[in-house]
Amino acid sequence: MPDEKIGFIGTGIMGKPMAHNLLKAGYSLTVHTRTKSKADSLVQAGADWADTPADVAKISDIIITCVTDTPDVEQVLLGKNGVIETAKPGLVCIDTSTISPAETKKMGSVLQAKGITLIDSPISGGEIGAIEAKLSIMMGGPKETVEKVRPIMEKMGRTITWCGPLGFGQITKLANQIMVIHTVVSTAEGLAFAEKAGLDLETTLKVTSAGAASSHLLKALGPKIIAGDFKPGFMVDLQQKDLRLVLEYAKQINQPLPGTELVEKLFAVLQKQGRGRDGIQSLIDVIRQLALQI
Amino acid sequence: MPDEKIGFIGTGIMGKPMAHNLLKAGYSLTVHTRTKSKADSLVQAGADWADTPADVAKISDIIITCVTDTPDVEQVLLGKNGVIETAKPGLVCIDTSTISPAETKKMGSVLQAKGITLIDSPISGGEIGAIEAKLSIMMGGPKETVEKVRPIMEKMGRTITWCGPLGFGQITKLANQIMVIHTVVSTAEGLAFAEKAGLDLETTLKVTSAGAASSHLLKALGPKIIAGDFKPGFMVDLQQKDLRLVLEYAKQINQPLPGTELVEKLFAVLQKQGRGRDGIQSLIDVIRQLALQI
């Protein structure tokens, strides 16, 4: 039975199944999340509850955070009742949220001064990947620390990659998200064109999925689009948060991304229409609406 | 041994291996192409040479064309010394070029008046797909005619799909090309960002290829980009021809495609720089150059 005491902060759609996989692997787990009821199933499965991140830190050797955005991570780690208030030197914080690489580096320096090592560790693979412990995990920070915690990460993911120093996990995730959204555009513009031209969409999807046009998301989102299913696998609002992080960082490093800039504007149309909580496949409706405006 | 006499017009990068596959399958083949030397290997392998498309048509039950653009097909089928001059009623013409759906329909009407059936039949899969007889073939025209020639097409391709009436093969190919170019943008912007940010590109490619960002062309073009290999699998000039066809047809059906319109402009930069004959993975250089202009 593994002897590290793990704290887990943020038990939402992704965090909850990840924490369950650690419990199943026999780890001793202390959990905290903003809405206590979201941790109920974990407590029933044997996790201890803590009222604040500081209470988690008191008794943990390793803390995993899985929250939404940069300010949430700052609050949990450095804020009032945050991890930094009670953490013992030697604590390792593994942040699986997708947040700003630059802010990650700043937080890492603040924590380092207290003897705490921050590892950035954003994840890809969605809810299903989290449930099935098949996440792709992109890690940044001291390589020896990453290797030390690798056995823990392997309980939650299938591909655990050391990407470089602190922040490089986040940057790799942002590169990943750039690639993701263009395959969404690929699916949305291709199928909108096919539909407007009167093609049979099932046939079009079958043909295009079989060849050079194929992508993971064409196969995953194409059938949903044809079925008119706009439920989120991945939400427009979260996609836009990631694109904001991409474009902020691209600006910092002076790398224009004309395609990504355009897609951010197209997704913003959906948000204005109140569809921020729909799935990213909803992008096709923006393309469809352009046709109605002619 | 199959008893249809097949004519094959246009034995370039794609047409030559396709014609070889028909010879291997035992078909009697008459070939013509603009530059006679490009048919040498076929004549050596047993094909008959004809000096003009009209000479091909005299002795063929089925003619397959594989040329570049709309005017080339018009010339071969309807021009001086074209197929229409000598074709017997009942001839089936199978055009595997990627050309205008609207012009395809017009040519079909002209040929129909002479008792000739035109089938549009654009192909996807590249030179390797042609050599290995693994093309995806998108066919439009009378379903019974498509089914009649299916055994012939199966000697050249792996996925033979009837997409609808005449022109629908072309429209399906255009939808396919829309999807293709966005996966090229996905690869180019993602890797340009990763490179500028100082990530290890091999690691980035490995991580992104394994998850939601994955696409056929990320896996095919990513390693070429990392190796600095800009040789064409598919040429910028041909991609631009296809995008022109996409945007022309999208305009005809009143379907704006903002992403595709942007990508056409980005590829045009490469053409202006004299790189029209480079591979489409060269798009990353346009993104790299944008960074140099800041």
Coordinates of C-alpha atoms in Angstrom, one line a residue:
Chain A
M1 CA 0.0 0.0 0.0
P2 CA 1.5 3.3 -1.1
D3 CA 2.5 5.4 1.9
E4 CA 2.4 9.0 0.6
K5 CA -0.4 11.0 2.1
I6 CA -2.1 12.8 -0.8
G7 CA -4.3 15.9 -0.7
F8 CA -6.7 16.5 -3.5
I9 CA -8.3 19.9 -4.0
G10 CA -11.0 20.5 -6.6
T11 CA -13.3 17.5 -7.2
G12 CA -15.3 18.6 -10.2
I13 CA -16.0 16.8 -13.5
M14 CA -12.3 15.9 -13.9
G15 CA -11.0 15.9 -10.3
K16 CA -13.6 13.6 -8.8
P17 CA -12.9 10.5 -11.0
M18 CA -9.1 11.2 -10.8
A19 CA -9.4 11.2 -7.0
H20 CA -11.5 8.0 -7.1
N21 CA -8.7 6.3 -9.1
L22 CA -6.2 7.3 -6.4
L23 CA -8.4 5.8 -3.7
K24 CA -8.8 2.6 -5.7
A25 CA -5.0 2.4 -5.9
G26 CA -4.9 2.4 -2.1
Y27 CA -3.6 5.9 -1.5
S28 CA -4.6 7.8 1.7
L29 CA -6.5 10.8 0.5
T30 CA -7.7 14.1 2.0
V31 CA -10.0 16.1 -0.1
H32 CA -11.3 19.6 -0.3
T33 CA -13.5 21.4 -2.9
R34 CA -15.6 24.6 -2.9
T35 CA -18.9 22.8 -2.9
K36 CA -18.6 20.1 -0.2
S37 CA -21.4 17.9 -1.7
K38 CA -19.2 17.3 -4.8
A39 CA -16.8 15.3 -2.6
D40 CA -19.5 13.1 -1.0
S41 CA -18.8 10.1 -3.1
L42 CA -15.1 10.3 -2.3
V43 CA -15.7 10.6 1.5
Q44 CA -18.0 7.6 1.2
A45 CA -15.2 5.7 -0.6
G46 CA -12.8 6.4 2.3
A47 CA -11.3 9.9 1.7
D48 CA -11.0 12.3 4.6
W49 CA -12.6 15.7 4.3
A50 CA -10.8 19.0 5.1
D51 CA -12.5 22.4 5.4
T52 CA -9.7 24.4 3.7
P53 CA -6.7 24.0 1.5
A54 CA -4.6 24.9 4.6
D55 CA -6.2 21.9 6.4
V56 CA -5.3 19.7 3.5
A57 CA -1.7 20.9 3.5
K58 CA -1.2 20.2 7.2
I59 CA -1.4 16.5 6.7
S60 CA -0.3 15.9 3.1
D61 CA 3.1 15.0 1.5
I62 CA 1.7 15.7 -2.0
I63 CA -1.2 17.9 -3.0
I64 CA -3.0 17.7 -6.4
T65 CA -5.0 20.6 -7.5
C66 CA -7.7 20.4 -10.2
V67 CA -9.5 23.7 -10.5
T68 CA -10.6 26.0 -13.4
D69 CA -8.5 29.1 -13.9
T70 CA -5.4 30.9 -12.8
P71 CA -7.0 32.9 -9.9
D72 CA -8.5 29.7 -8.5
V73 CA -5.1 28.1 -8.3
E74 CA -3.6 31.2 -6.7
Q75 CA -6.4 31.3 -4.2
V76 CA -5.9 27.6 -3.3
L77 CA -2.1 27.7 -3.1
L78 CA -1.3 31.3 -1.9
G79 CA -4.6 32.8 -0.7
K80 CA -6.2 33.0 2.8
N81 CA -6.4 29.5 4.3
G82 CA -4.3 28.4 1.3
V83 CA -1.8 25.6 1.1
I84 CA 1.2 27.9 1.8
E85 CA -0.1 28.8 5.3
T86 CA 0.5 25.3 6.7
A87 CA 2.6 23.4 4.2
K88 CA 5.6 21.5 5.5
P89 CA 8.9 22.0 3.6
G90 CA 9.3 19.3 1.1
L91 CA 5.6 19.4 0.0
V92 CA 5.1 18.8 -3.7
C93 CA 2.1 20.5 -5.3
I94 CA 0.9 19.1 -8.6
D95 CA -1.4 21.4 -10.4
T96 CA -3.5 19.7 -13.1
S97 CA -5.5 22.8 -14.0
T98 CA -4.9 24.5 -17.3
I99 CA -3.7 28.0 -16.4
S100 CA -1.2 30.7 -17.4
P101 CA 2.3 29.4 -17.8
A102 CA 3.7 32.8 -16.7
E103 CA 1.7 32.9 -13.5
T104 CA 2.6 29.2 -12.9
K105 CA 6.2 30.2 -12.9
K106 CA 5.6 33.1 -10.5
M107 CA 3.7 30.9 -8.1
G108 CA 6.5 28.3 -8.3
S109 CA 9.0 31.0 -7.1
V110 CA 6.8 32.0 -4.1
L111 CA 6.3 28.4 -3.1
Q112 CA 10.0 27.5 -3.6
A113 CA 10.9 30.1 -1.0
K114 CA 8.9 28.0 1.5
G115 CA 10.5 24.8 0.4
I116 CA 7.5 23.7 -1.6
T117 CA 8.0 22.4 -5.2
L118 CA 5.3 23.2 -7.7
I119 CA 4.8 20.9 -10.7
D120 CA 2.5 22.0 -13.5
S121 CA 0.6 19.0 -14.8
P122 CA -2.3 19.9 -17.1
I123 CA -4.4 17.0 -18.4
S124 CA -6.1 16.1 -21.7
G125 CA -8.6 13.3 -22.4
G126 CA -11.9 14.6 -21.0
E127 CA -14.2 13.1 -18.4
I128 CA -14.0 9.7 -20.0
G129 CA -10.2 9.8 -19.9
A130 CA -10.4 10.8 -16.2
I131 CA -12.8 8.0 -15.3
E132 CA -10.9 5.3 -17.3
A133 CA -7.5 6.6 -16.0
K134 CA -6.4 7.2 -19.6
L135 CA -5.5 10.9 -19.4
S136 CA -2.5 12.4 -21.2
I137 CA -0.6 14.3 -18.5
M138 CA 1.9 17.0 -19.5
M139 CA 4.3 17.8 -16.7
G140 CA 6.7 20.6 -16.1
G141 CA 9.2 21.1 -13.3
P142 CA 12.3 19.4 -11.9
K143 CA 12.7 16.1 -13.7
E144 CA 13.6 14.2 -10.6
T145 CA 10.4 15.4 -8.8
V146 CA 8.3 14.5 -11.8
E147 CA 9.9 11.0 -11.8
K148 CA 9.2 10.6 -8.1
V149 CA 5.5 11.3 -8.5
R150 CA 5.1 9.4 -11.8
P151 CA 3.7 6.3 -10.0
I152 CA 0.9 8.4 -8.6
M153 CA 0.2 10.1 -12.0
E154 CA 0.1 6.6 -13.6
K155 CA -2.9 5.8 -11.5
M156 CA -4.8 8.6 -13.3
G157 CA -3.3 8.7 -16.8
R158 CA -2.0 6.6 -19.5
T159 CA 0.6 9.0 -21.0
I160 CA 2.7 10.8 -18.5
T161 CA 5.2 13.1 -20.2
W162 CA 7.9 15.3 -18.7
C163 CA 7.8 18.4 -21.0
G164 CA 10.6 20.5 -19.4
P165 CA 11.0 23.0 -16.5
L166 CA 8.1 24.6 -14.6
G167 CA 5.5 26.0 -17.0
F168 CA 6.4 23.7 -19.9
G169 CA 3.5 21.4 -19.1
Q170 CA 1.1 24.4 -19.4
I171 CA 2.8 25.5 -22.7
T172 CA 2.5 22.0 -24.1
K173 CA -1.2 21.9 -23.1
L174 CA -1.7 25.3 -24.9
A175 CA 0.0 23.9 -28.1
N176 CA -2.3 21.0 -27.8
Q177 CA -5.4 23.2 -27.5
I178 CA -4.3 25.2 -30.6
M179 CA -4.3 21.9 -32.5
V180 CA -7.6 20.8 -31.0
I181 CA -9.6 23.9 -32.0
H182 CA -8.5 23.8 -35.6
T183 CA -9.7 20.2 -35.8
V184 CA -13.0 21.5 -34.5
V185 CA -13.0 24.2 -37.3
S186 CA -12.1 21.4 -39.7
T187 CA -15.2 19.4 -38.7
A188 CA -17.5 22.4 -38.5
E189 CA -16.7 24.1 -41.8
G190 CA -16.5 20.8 -43.7
L191 CA -19.8 19.5 -42.5
A192 CA -21.5 22.9 -42.8
F193 CA -20.4 23.1 -46.4
A194 CA -21.5 19.5 -47.1
E195 CA -24.9 20.2 -45.5
K196 CA -25.5 23.4 -47.4
A197 CA -24.4 21.7 -50.7
G198 CA -27.0 18.9 -50.1
L199 CA -24.6 16.0 -49.4
D200 CA -25.6 13.1 -47.2
L201 CA -23.8 13.9 -44.0
E202 CA -23.4 10.2 -42.9
T203 CA -21.7 9.4 -46.2
T204 CA -19.6 12.5 -46.0
L205 CA -18.4 11.7 -42.5
K206 CA -17.7 8.1 -43.5
V207 CA -15.6 9.1 -46.5
T208 CA -13.7 11.9 -44.8
S209 CA -13.0 10.0 -41.6
A210 CA -11.3 7.3 -43.7
G211 CA -8.6 9.5 -45.3
A212 CA -6.3 12.5 -45.1
A213 CA -9.0 14.7 -43.6
S214 CA -9.4 12.5 -40.5
S215 CA -8.9 13.7 -37.0
H216 CA -9.8 12.5 -33.5
L217 CA -12.5 15.2 -33.2
L218 CA -14.0 14.6 -36.6
K219 CA -14.7 11.1 -35.5
A220 CA -15.8 12.2 -32.0
L221 CA -17.8 15.3 -32.8
G222 CA -19.1 14.5 -36.4
P223 CA -21.7 12.0 -35.2
K224 CA -22.9 14.4 -32.5
I225 CA -23.3 17.2 -35.1
I226 CA -25.3 14.9 -37.4
A227 CA -27.5 13.9 -34.4
G228 CA -28.0 17.5 -33.4
D229 CA -26.4 16.7 -30.0
F230 CA -24.8 19.9 -28.5
K231 CA -24.2 18.5 -25.0
P232 CA -20.7 19.3 -23.8
G233 CA -17.9 16.8 -23.9
F234 CA -15.9 20.0 -23.7
M235 CA -17.6 23.3 -23.1
V236 CA -17.3 26.5 -25.2
D237 CA -16.6 28.6 -22.1
L238 CA -13.7 26.4 -21.1
Q239 CA -12.4 26.3 -24.7
Q240 CA -12.5 30.1 -24.7
K241 CA -10.6 30.2 -21.4
D242 CA -7.9 28.0 -23.0
L243 CA -7.8 30.2 -26.1
R244 CA -7.5 33.3 -24.0
L245 CA -4.4 31.7 -22.3
V246 CA -3.1 30.7 -25.7
L247 CA -3.4 34.2 -27.2
E248 CA -2.0 35.8 -24.0
Y249 CA 1.0 33.6 -24.1
A250 CA 1.4 33.9 -27.8
K251 CA 1.5 37.7 -27.4
Q252 CA 4.1 37.4 -24.6
I253 CA 6.4 35.4 -26.9
N254 CA 5.5 37.5 -30.0
Q255 CA 4.0 34.7 -32.0
P256 CA 0.9 35.7 -34.1
L257 CA -1.6 32.9 -34.6
P258 CA -4.0 34.2 -37.2
G259 CA -6.1 31.0 -37.4
T260 CA -6.4 30.7 -33.6
E261 CA -7.3 34.5 -33.3
L262 CA -10.2 33.9 -35.8
V263 CA -11.5 30.9 -34.0
E264 CA -11.6 32.7 -30.7
K265 CA -13.8 35.3 -32.4
L266 CA -16.1 32.6 -33.8
F267 CA -16.5 30.9 -30.4
A268 CA -17.2 34.4 -28.9
V269 CA -20.4 34.5 -31.0
L270 CA -21.7 31.4 -29.3
Q271 CA -20.9 32.9 -25.9
K272 CA -22.8 36.1 -26.8
Q273 CA -25.8 33.8 -27.8
G274 CA -25.8 32.3 -24.3
R275 CA -24.3 29.0 -25.4
G276 CA -21.1 29.0 -23.4
R277 CA -22.1 25.8 -21.7
D278 CA -22.8 23.9 -24.9
G279 CA -20.2 21.6 -26.4
I280 CA -17.5 22.9 -28.8
Q281 CA -19.2 21.1 -31.7
S282 CA -21.7 24.0 -31.6
L283 CA -19.2 25.9 -33.7
I284 CA -21.0 24.5 -36.7
D285 CA -24.0 26.7 -35.8
V286 CA -21.9 29.9 -36.1
I287 CA -20.9 28.8 -39.7
R288 CA -24.6 27.9 -40.4
Q289 CA -25.7 31.3 -39.2
L290 CA -23.3 33.1 -41.5
A291 CA -25.1 31.5 -44.4
L292 CA -28.4 32.9 -43.2
Q293 CA -27.0 36.4 -43.1
I294 CA -26.4 36.5 -46.9
Chain B
M1 CA -9.6 -11.7 -67.5
P2 CA -11.9 -8.6 -67.5
D3 CA -13.2 -7.9 -71.0
E4 CA -13.9 -4.1 -70.8
K5 CA -11.5 -2.1 -72.9
I6 CA -10.3 0.8 -70.7
G7 CA -8.8 4.1 -71.9
F8 CA -6.7 6.0 -69.4
I9 CA -5.9 9.7 -70.0
G10 CA -3.5 11.6 -67.8
T11 CA -0.6 9.4 -66.4
G12 CA 1.0 11.8 -64.0
I13 CA 1.9 11.3 -60.3
M14 CA -1.5 9.8 -59.5
G15 CA -2.7 8.5 -62.9
K16 CA 0.4 6.4 -63.7
P17 CA 0.2 4.1 -60.6
M18 CA -3.5 3.9 -61.0
A19 CA -3.2 2.7 -64.6
H20 CA -0.5 0.2 -63.6
N21 CA -2.9 -1.3 -61.1
L22 CA -5.5 -1.8 -63.8
L23 CA -2.8 -3.5 -66.1
K24 CA -1.9 -5.7 -63.2
A25 CA -5.5 -6.7 -62.8
G26 CA -5.5 -7.9 -66.4
Y27 CA -7.4 -5.0 -68.1
S28 CA -6.8 -4.1 -71.7
L29 CA -5.6 -0.5 -71.5
T30 CA -5.1 2.3 -74.0
V31 CA -3.2 5.3 -72.6
H32 CA -2.7 8.9 -73.6
T33 CA -1.1 11.8 -71.7
R34 CA 0.3 15.2 -72.8
T35 CA 3.9 14.2 -72.3
K36 CA 4.3 10.9 -74.0
S37 CA 7.4 9.8 -72.0
K38 CA 5.3 9.8 -68.8
A39 CA 3.4 6.8 -70.2
D40 CA 6.6 4.8 -71.2
S41 CA 6.5 2.4 -68.2
L42 CA 2.8 1.7 -69.0
V43 CA 3.5 0.9 -72.6
Q44 CA 6.4 -1.4 -71.5
A45 CA 4.0 -3.1 -69.1
G46 CA 1.6 -3.8 -72.0
A47 CA -0.6 -0.8 -72.5
D48 CA -1.4 0.6 -76.0
W49 CA -0.5 4.2 -76.8
A50 CA -2.9 6.6 -78.5
D51 CA -1.9 10.0 -79.9
T52 CA -5.1 11.8 -78.9
P53 CA -8.1 11.5 -76.5
A54 CA -10.2 10.9 -79.7
D55 CA -8.0 7.9 -80.6
V56 CA -8.5 6.5 -77.1
A57 CA -12.2 6.9 -77.3
K58 CA -12.5 5.0 -80.6
I59 CA -11.5 1.7 -79.0
S60 CA -12.7 2.1 -75.4
D61 CA -15.8 1.1 -73.5
I62 CA -14.7 3.0 -70.4
I63 CA -12.4 6.0 -70.2
I64 CA -10.7 7.2 -67.0
T65 CA -9.3 10.7 -66.9
C66 CA -6.8 11.9 -64.3
V67 CA -5.7 15.4 -65.1
T68 CA -5.3 18.7 -63.1
D69 CA -8.0 21.3 -63.4
T70 CA -11.4 22.0 -65.0
P71 CA -10.1 23.3 -68.4
D72 CA -7.9 20.2 -68.7
V73 CA -10.9 17.9 -68.4
E74 CA -12.9 20.1 -70.8
Q75 CA -10.1 19.9 -73.3
V76 CA -9.8 16.1 -73.1
L77 CA -13.5 15.4 -73.2
L78 CA -15.0 18.1 -75.3
G79 CA -12.0 19.9 -77.1
K80 CA -10.4 19.3 -80.5
N81 CA -9.4 15.7 -80.8
G82 CA -11.4 15.1 -77.6
V83 CA -13.3 12.1 -76.5
I84 CA -16.6 13.4 -77.7
E85 CA -15.4 13.3 -81.4
T86 CA -15.2 9.6 -81.7
A87 CA -16.9 8.1 -78.7
K88 CA -19.5 5.3 -79.2
P89 CA -22.9 5.7 -77.5
G90 CA -22.7 3.8 -74.2
L91 CA -19.2 5.0 -73.3
V92 CA -18.7 5.7 -69.6
C93 CA -16.2 8.5 -68.7
I94 CA -14.9 8.4 -65.1
D95 CA -13.2 11.6 -64.2
T96 CA -10.9 11.2 -61.2
S97 CA -9.6 14.8 -61.4
T98 CA -10.6 17.3 -58.7
I99 CA -12.5 20.0 -60.6
S100 CA -15.5 22.3 -60.5
P101 CA -18.8 20.5 -59.5
A102 CA -20.8 23.0 -61.6
E103 CA -18.7 22.5 -64.7
T104 CA -18.8 18.8 -64.2
K105 CA -22.6 18.9 -64.3
K106 CA -22.5 21.0 -67.5
M107 CA -20.0 18.6 -69.2
G108 CA -22.3 15.7 -68.1
S109 CA -25.2 17.3 -70.0
V110 CA -23.2 17.8 -73.2
L111 CA -21.9 14.2 -73.1
Q112 CA -25.3 12.8 -72.2
A113 CA -26.7 14.2 -75.5
K114 CA -24.2 11.9 -77.3
G115 CA -25.1 8.9 -75.2
I116 CA -22.0 9.2 -73.0
T117 CA -22.3 8.9 -69.2
L118 CA -20.0 11.0 -67.1
I119 CA -19.2 9.9 -63.6
D120 CA -17.3 12.2 -61.3
S121 CA -14.9 10.3 -59.2
P122 CA -12.3 12.4 -57.4
I123 CA -9.7 10.6 -55.4
S124 CA -7.9 11.0 -52.0
G125 CA -4.9 9.3 -50.6
G126 CA -1.9 10.7 -52.4
E127 CA 0.8 9.0 -54.5
I128 CA 1.2 6.3 -51.9
G129 CA -2.5 5.6 -51.9
A130 CA -2.4 5.4 -55.7
I131 CA 0.6 3.0 -55.7
E132 CA -0.9 0.8 -53.1
A133 CA -4.4 0.8 -54.5
K134 CA -5.7 2.3 -51.3
L135 CA -7.3 5.4 -52.6
S136 CA -10.6 6.8 -51.3
I137 CA -12.8 7.3 -54.3
M138 CA -15.8 9.6 -54.1
M139 CA -18.2 8.9 -57.0
G140 CA -21.2 10.9 -58.4
G141 CA -23.6 10.0 -61.1
P142 CA -26.3 7.3 -61.8
K143 CA -26.0 4.7 -59.1
E144 CA -26.4 1.8 -61.4
T145 CA -23.5 3.0 -63.6
V146 CA -21.3 3.5 -60.5
E147 CA -22.1 0.0 -59.4
K148 CA -21.3 -1.4 -62.8
V149 CA -17.8 0.2 -62.8
R150 CA -17.1 -0.5 -59.1
P151 CA -15.0 -3.6 -59.8
I152 CA -12.7 -1.5 -61.9
M153 CA -12.4 1.2 -59.2
E154 CA -11.7 -1.5 -56.6
K155 CA -8.5 -2.2 -58.5
M156 CA -7.3 1.3 -57.7
G157 CA -8.9 2.2 -54.4
R158 CA -9.9 0.7 -51.0
T159 CA -13.0 2.9 -50.2
I160 CA -15.3 3.4 -53.2
T161 CA -18.3 5.5 -52.2
W162 CA -21.3 6.5 -54.2
C163 CA -22.0 10.1 -53.0
G164 CA -25.1 11.0 -55.1
P165 CA -25.9 12.4 -58.5
L166 CA -23.3 13.8 -60.9
G167 CA -21.1 16.5 -59.2
F168 CA -21.6 15.0 -55.7
G169 CA -18.3 13.2 -55.8
Q170 CA -16.6 16.6 -56.5
I171 CA -18.6 18.3 -53.7
T172 CA -17.6 15.5 -51.3
K173 CA -14.0 15.9 -52.3
L174 CA -14.3 19.7 -51.6
A175 CA -15.7 19.1 -48.1
N176 CA -12.8 16.7 -47.6
Q177 CA -10.3 19.4 -48.7
I178 CA -11.8 21.9 -46.3
M179 CA -11.3 19.4 -43.5
V180 CA -7.8 18.6 -44.7
I181 CA -6.5 22.2 -44.8
H182 CA -7.7 23.0 -41.2
T183 CA -5.7 20.0 -39.9
V184 CA -2.7 21.5 -41.7
V185 CA -3.3 24.8 -39.9
S186 CA -3.7 22.8 -36.7
T187 CA -0.3 21.3 -37.2
A188 CA 1.4 24.5 -38.4
E189 CA 0.1 26.9 -35.7
G190 CA 0.5 24.3 -32.9
L191 CA 4.1 23.5 -33.8
A192 CA 5.1 27.1 -34.6
F193 CA 3.8 28.1 -31.1
A194 CA 5.6 25.2 -29.5
E195 CA 8.8 26.1 -31.2
K196 CA 8.7 29.8 -30.4
A197 CA 7.9 28.9 -26.8
G198 CA 11.0 26.7 -26.6
L199 CA 9.3 23.4 -26.3
D200 CA 11.0 20.2 -27.5
L201 CA 9.1 19.5 -30.7
E202 CA 9.5 15.7 -30.7
T203 CA 8.0 15.6 -27.2
T204 CA 5.2 18.0 -28.2
L205 CA 4.4 15.9 -31.3
K206 CA 4.3 12.7 -29.3
V207 CA 2.0 14.1 -26.6
T208 CA -0.4 15.9 -29.0
S209 CA -0.6 12.9 -31.4
A210 CA -1.7 10.7 -28.6
G211 CA -4.9 12.7 -27.6
A212 CA -7.7 14.9 -28.7
A213 CA -5.5 17.1 -30.9
S214 CA -4.6 14.2 -33.1
S215 CA -5.2 14.1 -36.9
H216 CA -4.0 12.1 -39.8
L217 CA -1.9 15.1 -41.0
L218 CA -0.4 15.9 -37.6
K219 CA 1.1 12.5 -37.7
A220 CA 2.1 12.7 -41.4
L221 CA 3.3 16.3 -41.6
G222 CA 4.6 16.8 -38.0
P223 CA 7.7 14.7 -38.4
K224 CA 8.5 16.3 -41.8
I225 CA 8.2 19.8 -40.2
I226 CA 10.6 18.8 -37.4
A227 CA 13.0 17.4 -40.0
G228 CA 12.8 20.6 -42.1
D229 CA 11.5 18.5 -45.0
F230 CA 9.3 20.6 -47.3
K231 CA 9.2 18.2 -50.2
P232 CA 5.6 17.8 -51.5
G233 CA 3.4 14.9 -50.5
F234 CA 0.7 17.4 -51.6
M235 CA 1.8 20.6 -53.3
V236 CA 0.8 24.1 -52.2
D237 CA -0.3 25.0 -55.8
L238 CA -2.6 22.0 -56.0
Q239 CA -4.0 22.8 -52.5
Q240 CA -4.7 26.3 -53.7
K241 CA -6.5 25.0 -56.8
D242 CA -8.7 22.9 -54.5
L243 CA -9.3 25.9 -52.2
R244 CA -10.2 28.1 -55.1
L245 CA -12.8 25.4 -56.1
V246 CA -14.1 25.2 -52.6
L247 CA -14.5 29.0 -52.3
E248 CA -16.1 29.3 -55.7
Y249 CA -18.6 26.6 -54.9
A250 CA -19.2 27.9 -51.4
K251 CA -20.1 31.3 -53.0
Q252 CA -22.5 29.6 -55.4
I253 CA -24.3 28.0 -52.5
N254 CA -24.0 31.1 -50.2
Q255 CA -22.0 29.4 -47.5
P256 CA -19.3 31.6 -46.0
L257 CA -16.3 29.7 -44.7
P258 CA -14.3 32.2 -42.7
G259 CA -11.6 29.8 -41.7
T260 CA -11.0 28.4 -45.2
E261 CA -10.9 32.0 -46.6
L262 CA -8.1 32.8 -44.1
V263 CA -6.1 29.7 -45.0
E264 CA -6.3 30.4 -48.7
K265 CA -4.7 33.8 -48.0
L266 CA -2.0 32.2 -45.9
F267 CA -1.1 29.7 -48.6
A268 CA -1.1 32.6 -51.2
V269 CA 1.9 34.1 -49.2
L270 CA 3.8 30.9 -50.0
Q271 CA 2.9 31.1 -53.7
K272 CA 4.1 34.7 -53.8
Q273 CA 7.4 33.6 -52.3
G274 CA 7.8 31.1 -55.2
R275 CA 7.1 28.0 -53.0
G276 CA 4.0 26.8 -54.8
R277 CA 5.7 23.5 -55.5
D278 CA 6.7 22.8 -51.9
G279 CA 4.5 20.6 -49.7
I280 CA 1.6 22.0 -47.8
Q281 CA 3.5 21.5 -44.5
S282 CA 5.3 24.7 -45.6
L283 CA 2.4 26.6 -44.1
I284 CA 4.4 26.7 -40.8
D285 CA 6.9 29.0 -42.4
V286 CA 4.2 31.6 -43.0
I287 CA 3.3 31.4 -39.3
R288 CA 7.1 31.6 -38.4
Q289 CA 7.5 34.7 -40.7
L290 CA 4.7 36.5 -38.9
A291 CA 6.7 36.3 -35.7
L292 CA 9.7 37.9 -37.4
Q293 CA 7.6 40.9 -38.5
I294 CA 6.8 42.0 -34.9

